[in-house]
Amino acid sequence: MSAEVRIEPGRIARFLRLRGGRVERKLRERTERVARIAAAEAPGSVGRYIDWEIQQGPRGLEGVIHSRHPATLFILLGTRPHLITPRRRNGVLRFEVDGRVVFTRRVRHPGTRPNDYLGRAMRLGR
């Protein structure tokens, strides 16, 4: 009596990458961990705008992390020094300095340094 075993790498690879399979579960765990770290590393309220999902990509499953805050690119890339002016033609800006309310027609913003909190989260979540 004889037995024959054939190992087909293509079939094994497809089996592992099926929805709900072992690879997807591990990818889901890692993506969720990186998203949690990104939310903790993000400045201010930006962390509340971070979510994640598993998608089918061109080369298989992909873990995708979204940061949907409107200022995300400004935070990641930084900004140069710039003027801030009111939106209305004869309007004024109102803000607080040392507990006092200040009104002015323009502010010279010094710019911001880049804060790559998403990249940090990717490195920490490995």
PDB file of C-alpha atoms in Angstrom:
ATOM      1  CA  MET A   1       0.000   0.000   0.000  1.00  0.00           C
ATOM      2  CA  SER A   2       1.370   3.434  -0.903  1.00  0.00           C
ATOM      3  CA  ALA A   3       0.416   6.983  -0.083  1.00  0.00           C
ATOM      4  CA  GLU A   4       1.085  10.165  -1.966  1.00  0.00           C
ATOM      5  CA  VAL A   5       1.065  13.714  -0.619  1.00  0.00           C
ATOM      6  CA  ARG A   6       1.187  16.737  -2.885  1.00  0.00           C
ATOM      7  CA  ILE A   7       1.899  20.172  -1.564  1.00  0.00           C
ATOM      8  CA  GLU A   8       0.609  22.929  -3.802  1.00  0.00           C
ATOM      9  CA  PRO A   9       2.047  26.263  -2.621  1.00  0.00           C
ATOM     10  CA  GLY A  10      -0.527  28.300  -4.543  1.00  0.00           C
ATOM     11  CA  ARG A  11      -3.468  26.552  -2.900  1.00  0.00           C
ATOM     12  CA  ILE A  12      -1.928  26.838   0.564  1.00  0.00           C
ATOM     13  CA  ALA A  13      -1.282  30.554   0.042  1.00  0.00           C
ATOM     14  CA  ARG A  14      -4.884  31.123  -1.114  1.00  0.00           C
ATOM     15  CA  PHE A  15      -6.219  29.136   1.846  1.00  0.00           C
ATOM     16  CA  LEU A  16      -4.212  31.204   4.345  1.00  0.00           C
ATOM     17  CA  ARG A  17      -5.371  34.500   2.827  1.00  0.00           C
ATOM     18  CA  LEU A  18      -9.085  33.703   2.856  1.00  0.00           C
ATOM     19  CA  ARG A  19     -11.430  36.049   4.713  1.00  0.00           C
ATOM     20  CA  GLY A  20     -11.641  34.972   8.345  1.00  0.00           C
ATOM     21  CA  GLY A  21      -8.460  32.909   8.098  1.00  0.00           C
ATOM     22  CA  ARG A  22      -5.417  32.973  10.334  1.00  0.00           C
ATOM     23  CA  VAL A  23      -3.599  35.637   8.301  1.00  0.00           C
ATOM     24  CA  GLU A  24      -6.599  37.985   8.404  1.00  0.00           C
ATOM     25  CA  ARG A  25      -6.960  37.570  12.176  1.00  0.00           C
ATOM     26  CA  LYS A  26      -3.290  38.430  12.758  1.00  0.00           C
ATOM     27  CA  LEU A  27      -3.512  41.368  10.334  1.00  0.00           C
ATOM     28  CA  ARG A  28      -6.645  42.590  12.120  1.00  0.00           C
ATOM     29  CA  GLU A  29      -4.913  42.404  15.538  1.00  0.00           C
ATOM     30  CA  ARG A  30      -1.833  44.278  14.345  1.00  0.00           C
ATOM     31  CA  THR A  31      -3.823  46.947  12.484  1.00  0.00           C
ATOM     32  CA  GLU A  32      -6.014  47.556  15.530  1.00  0.00           C
ATOM     33  CA  ARG A  33      -2.915  47.812  17.774  1.00  0.00           C
ATOM     34  CA  VAL A  34      -1.247  50.355  15.458  1.00  0.00           C
ATOM     35  CA  ALA A  35      -4.486  52.397  15.282  1.00  0.00           C
ATOM     36  CA  ARG A  36      -4.707  52.468  19.114  1.00  0.00           C
ATOM     37  CA  ILE A  37      -1.090  53.644  19.359  1.00  0.00           C
ATOM     38  CA  ALA A  38      -1.698  56.294  16.667  1.00  0.00           C
ATOM     39  CA  ALA A  39      -4.731  57.597  18.576  1.00  0.00           C
ATOM     40  CA  ALA A  40      -2.622  57.848  21.755  1.00  0.00           C
ATOM     41  CA  GLU A  41       0.299  59.546  19.948  1.00  0.00           C
ATOM     42  CA  ALA A  42      -1.884  62.036  18.047  1.00  0.00           C
ATOM     43  CA  PRO A  43      -2.007  65.595  19.404  1.00  0.00           C
ATOM     44  CA  GLY A  44      -5.160  67.093  20.892  1.00  0.00           C
ATOM     45  CA  SER A  45      -8.459  65.684  19.674  1.00  0.00           C
ATOM     46  CA  VAL A  46      -7.006  64.160  16.493  1.00  0.00           C
ATOM     47  CA  GLY A  47      -6.974  60.674  18.062  1.00  0.00           C
ATOM     48  CA  ARG A  48     -10.775  60.587  18.071  1.00  0.00           C
ATOM     49  CA  TYR A  49     -10.723  60.796  14.247  1.00  0.00           C
ATOM     50  CA  ILE A  50      -8.571  57.680  13.741  1.00  0.00           C
ATOM     51  CA  ASP A  51     -10.186  54.424  12.603  1.00  0.00           C
ATOM     52  CA  TRP A  52      -9.071  51.305  10.762  1.00  0.00           C
ATOM     53  CA  GLU A  53     -10.306  48.551   8.434  1.00  0.00           C
ATOM     54  CA  ILE A  54      -9.157  45.460   6.544  1.00  0.00           C
ATOM     55  CA  GLN A  55      -9.453  45.759   2.746  1.00  0.00           C
ATOM     56  CA  GLN A  56      -8.816  43.538  -0.233  1.00  0.00           C
ATOM     57  CA  GLY A  57      -5.900  45.123  -2.082  1.00  0.00           C
ATOM     58  CA  PRO A  58      -4.170  44.299  -5.352  1.00  0.00           C
ATOM     59  CA  ARG A  59      -1.766  41.885  -3.591  1.00  0.00           C
ATOM     60  CA  GLY A  60      -4.102  40.454  -0.967  1.00  0.00           C
ATOM     61  CA  LEU A  61      -5.517  41.727   2.310  1.00  0.00           C
ATOM     62  CA  GLU A  62      -4.334  45.090   3.640  1.00  0.00           C
ATOM     63  CA  GLY A  63      -4.765  46.797   6.999  1.00  0.00           C
ATOM     64  CA  VAL A  64      -5.685  50.457   6.447  1.00  0.00           C
ATOM     65  CA  ILE A  65      -5.595  53.186   9.126  1.00  0.00           C
ATOM     66  CA  HIS A  66      -7.503  56.413   8.451  1.00  0.00           C
ATOM     67  CA  SER A  67      -6.952  59.763  10.145  1.00  0.00           C
ATOM     68  CA  ARG A  68      -9.977  61.824   9.097  1.00  0.00           C
ATOM     69  CA  HIS A  69      -9.241  65.017  11.055  1.00  0.00           C
ATOM     70  CA  PRO A  70      -9.229  68.066   8.739  1.00  0.00           C
ATOM     71  CA  ALA A  71      -5.780  69.174   9.991  1.00  0.00           C
ATOM     72  CA  THR A  72      -4.058  65.796   9.599  1.00  0.00           C
ATOM     73  CA  LEU A  73      -1.773  66.851   6.743  1.00  0.00           C
ATOM     74  CA  PHE A  74      -0.812  70.079   8.505  1.00  0.00           C
ATOM     75  CA  ILE A  75       0.170  68.049  11.577  1.00  0.00           C
ATOM     76  CA  LEU A  76       2.077  65.374   9.648  1.00  0.00           C
ATOM     77  CA  LEU A  77       3.917  67.750   7.288  1.00  0.00           C
ATOM     78  CA  GLY A  78       4.144  70.859   9.488  1.00  0.00           C
ATOM     79  CA  THR A  79       3.436  74.421   8.354  1.00  0.00           C
ATOM     80  CA  ARG A  80       5.567  77.407   7.435  1.00  0.00           C
ATOM     81  CA  PRO A  81       5.186  80.772   9.188  1.00  0.00           C
ATOM     82  CA  HIS A  82       2.063  82.496   7.861  1.00  0.00           C
ATOM     83  CA  LEU A  83      -0.472  85.263   8.483  1.00  0.00           C
ATOM     84  CA  ILE A  84      -3.905  84.449   9.875  1.00  0.00           C
ATOM     85  CA  THR A  85      -6.625  86.918   8.909  1.00  0.00           C
ATOM     86  CA  PRO A  86     -10.399  86.992   9.525  1.00  0.00           C
ATOM     87  CA  ARG A  87     -12.686  85.379   6.959  1.00  0.00           C
ATOM     88  CA  ARG A  88     -15.001  88.378   6.804  1.00  0.00           C
ATOM     89  CA  ARG A  89     -13.798  91.578   5.154  1.00  0.00           C
ATOM     90  CA  ASN A  90     -13.896  93.862   8.229  1.00  0.00           C
ATOM     91  CA  GLY A  91     -13.867  91.107  10.825  1.00  0.00           C
ATOM     92  CA  VAL A  92     -11.528  90.595  13.762  1.00  0.00           C
ATOM     93  CA  LEU A  93      -9.882  87.576  15.344  1.00  0.00           C
ATOM     94  CA  ARG A  94     -10.680  86.723  18.963  1.00  0.00           C
ATOM     95  CA  PHE A  95      -8.493  84.531  21.168  1.00  0.00           C
ATOM     96  CA  GLU A  96      -7.119  84.288  24.703  1.00  0.00           C
ATOM     97  CA  VAL A  97      -3.599  85.138  25.861  1.00  0.00           C
ATOM     98  CA  ASP A  98      -2.711  84.548  29.523  1.00  0.00           C
ATOM     99  CA  GLY A  99      -6.409  84.463  30.459  1.00  0.00           C
ATOM    100  CA  ARG A 100      -7.220  87.777  28.719  1.00  0.00           C
ATOM    101  CA  VAL A 101      -9.429  88.044  25.631  1.00  0.00           C
ATOM    102  CA  VAL A 102      -7.607  89.748  22.730  1.00  0.00           C
ATOM    103  CA  PHE A 103      -9.074  91.112  19.479  1.00  0.00           C
ATOM    104  CA  THR A 104      -6.897  91.791  16.424  1.00  0.00           C
ATOM    105  CA  ARG A 105      -7.101  92.004  12.638  1.00  0.00           C
ATOM    106  CA  ARG A 106      -4.203  89.638  11.904  1.00  0.00           C
ATOM    107  CA  VAL A 107      -1.821  87.248  13.630  1.00  0.00           C
ATOM    108  CA  ARG A 108       1.653  86.143  12.546  1.00  0.00           C
ATOM    109  CA  HIS A 109       1.659  82.381  13.144  1.00  0.00           C
ATOM    110  CA  PRO A 110       5.189  81.002  13.671  1.00  0.00           C
ATOM    111  CA  GLY A 111       4.420  77.718  11.899  1.00  0.00           C
ATOM    112  CA  THR A 112       4.530  74.197  13.324  1.00  0.00           C
ATOM    113  CA  ARG A 113       7.060  71.382  13.244  1.00  0.00           C
ATOM    114  CA  PRO A 114       6.045  68.129  11.555  1.00  0.00           C
ATOM    115  CA  ASN A 115       4.603  65.504  13.913  1.00  0.00           C
ATOM    116  CA  ASP A 116       4.682  62.062  12.249  1.00  0.00           C
ATOM    117  CA  TYR A 117       2.483  60.317  14.812  1.00  0.00           C
ATOM    118  CA  LEU A 118       1.292  57.758  12.219  1.00  0.00           C
ATOM    119  CA  GLY A 119       4.857  56.731  11.365  1.00  0.00           C
ATOM    120  CA  ARG A 120       5.703  56.459  15.071  1.00  0.00           C
ATOM    121  CA  ALA A 121       2.656  54.266  15.616  1.00  0.00           C
ATOM    122  CA  MET A 122       3.724  51.986  12.745  1.00  0.00           C
ATOM    123  CA  ARG A 123       7.179  51.548  14.284  1.00  0.00           C
ATOM    124  CA  LEU A 124       5.861  51.010  17.820  1.00  0.00           C
ATOM    125  CA  GLY A 125       3.094  48.613  16.748  1.00  0.00           C
ATOM    126  CA  ARG A 126       5.289  46.065  14.981  1.00  0.00           C
TER     127      ARG A 126
END
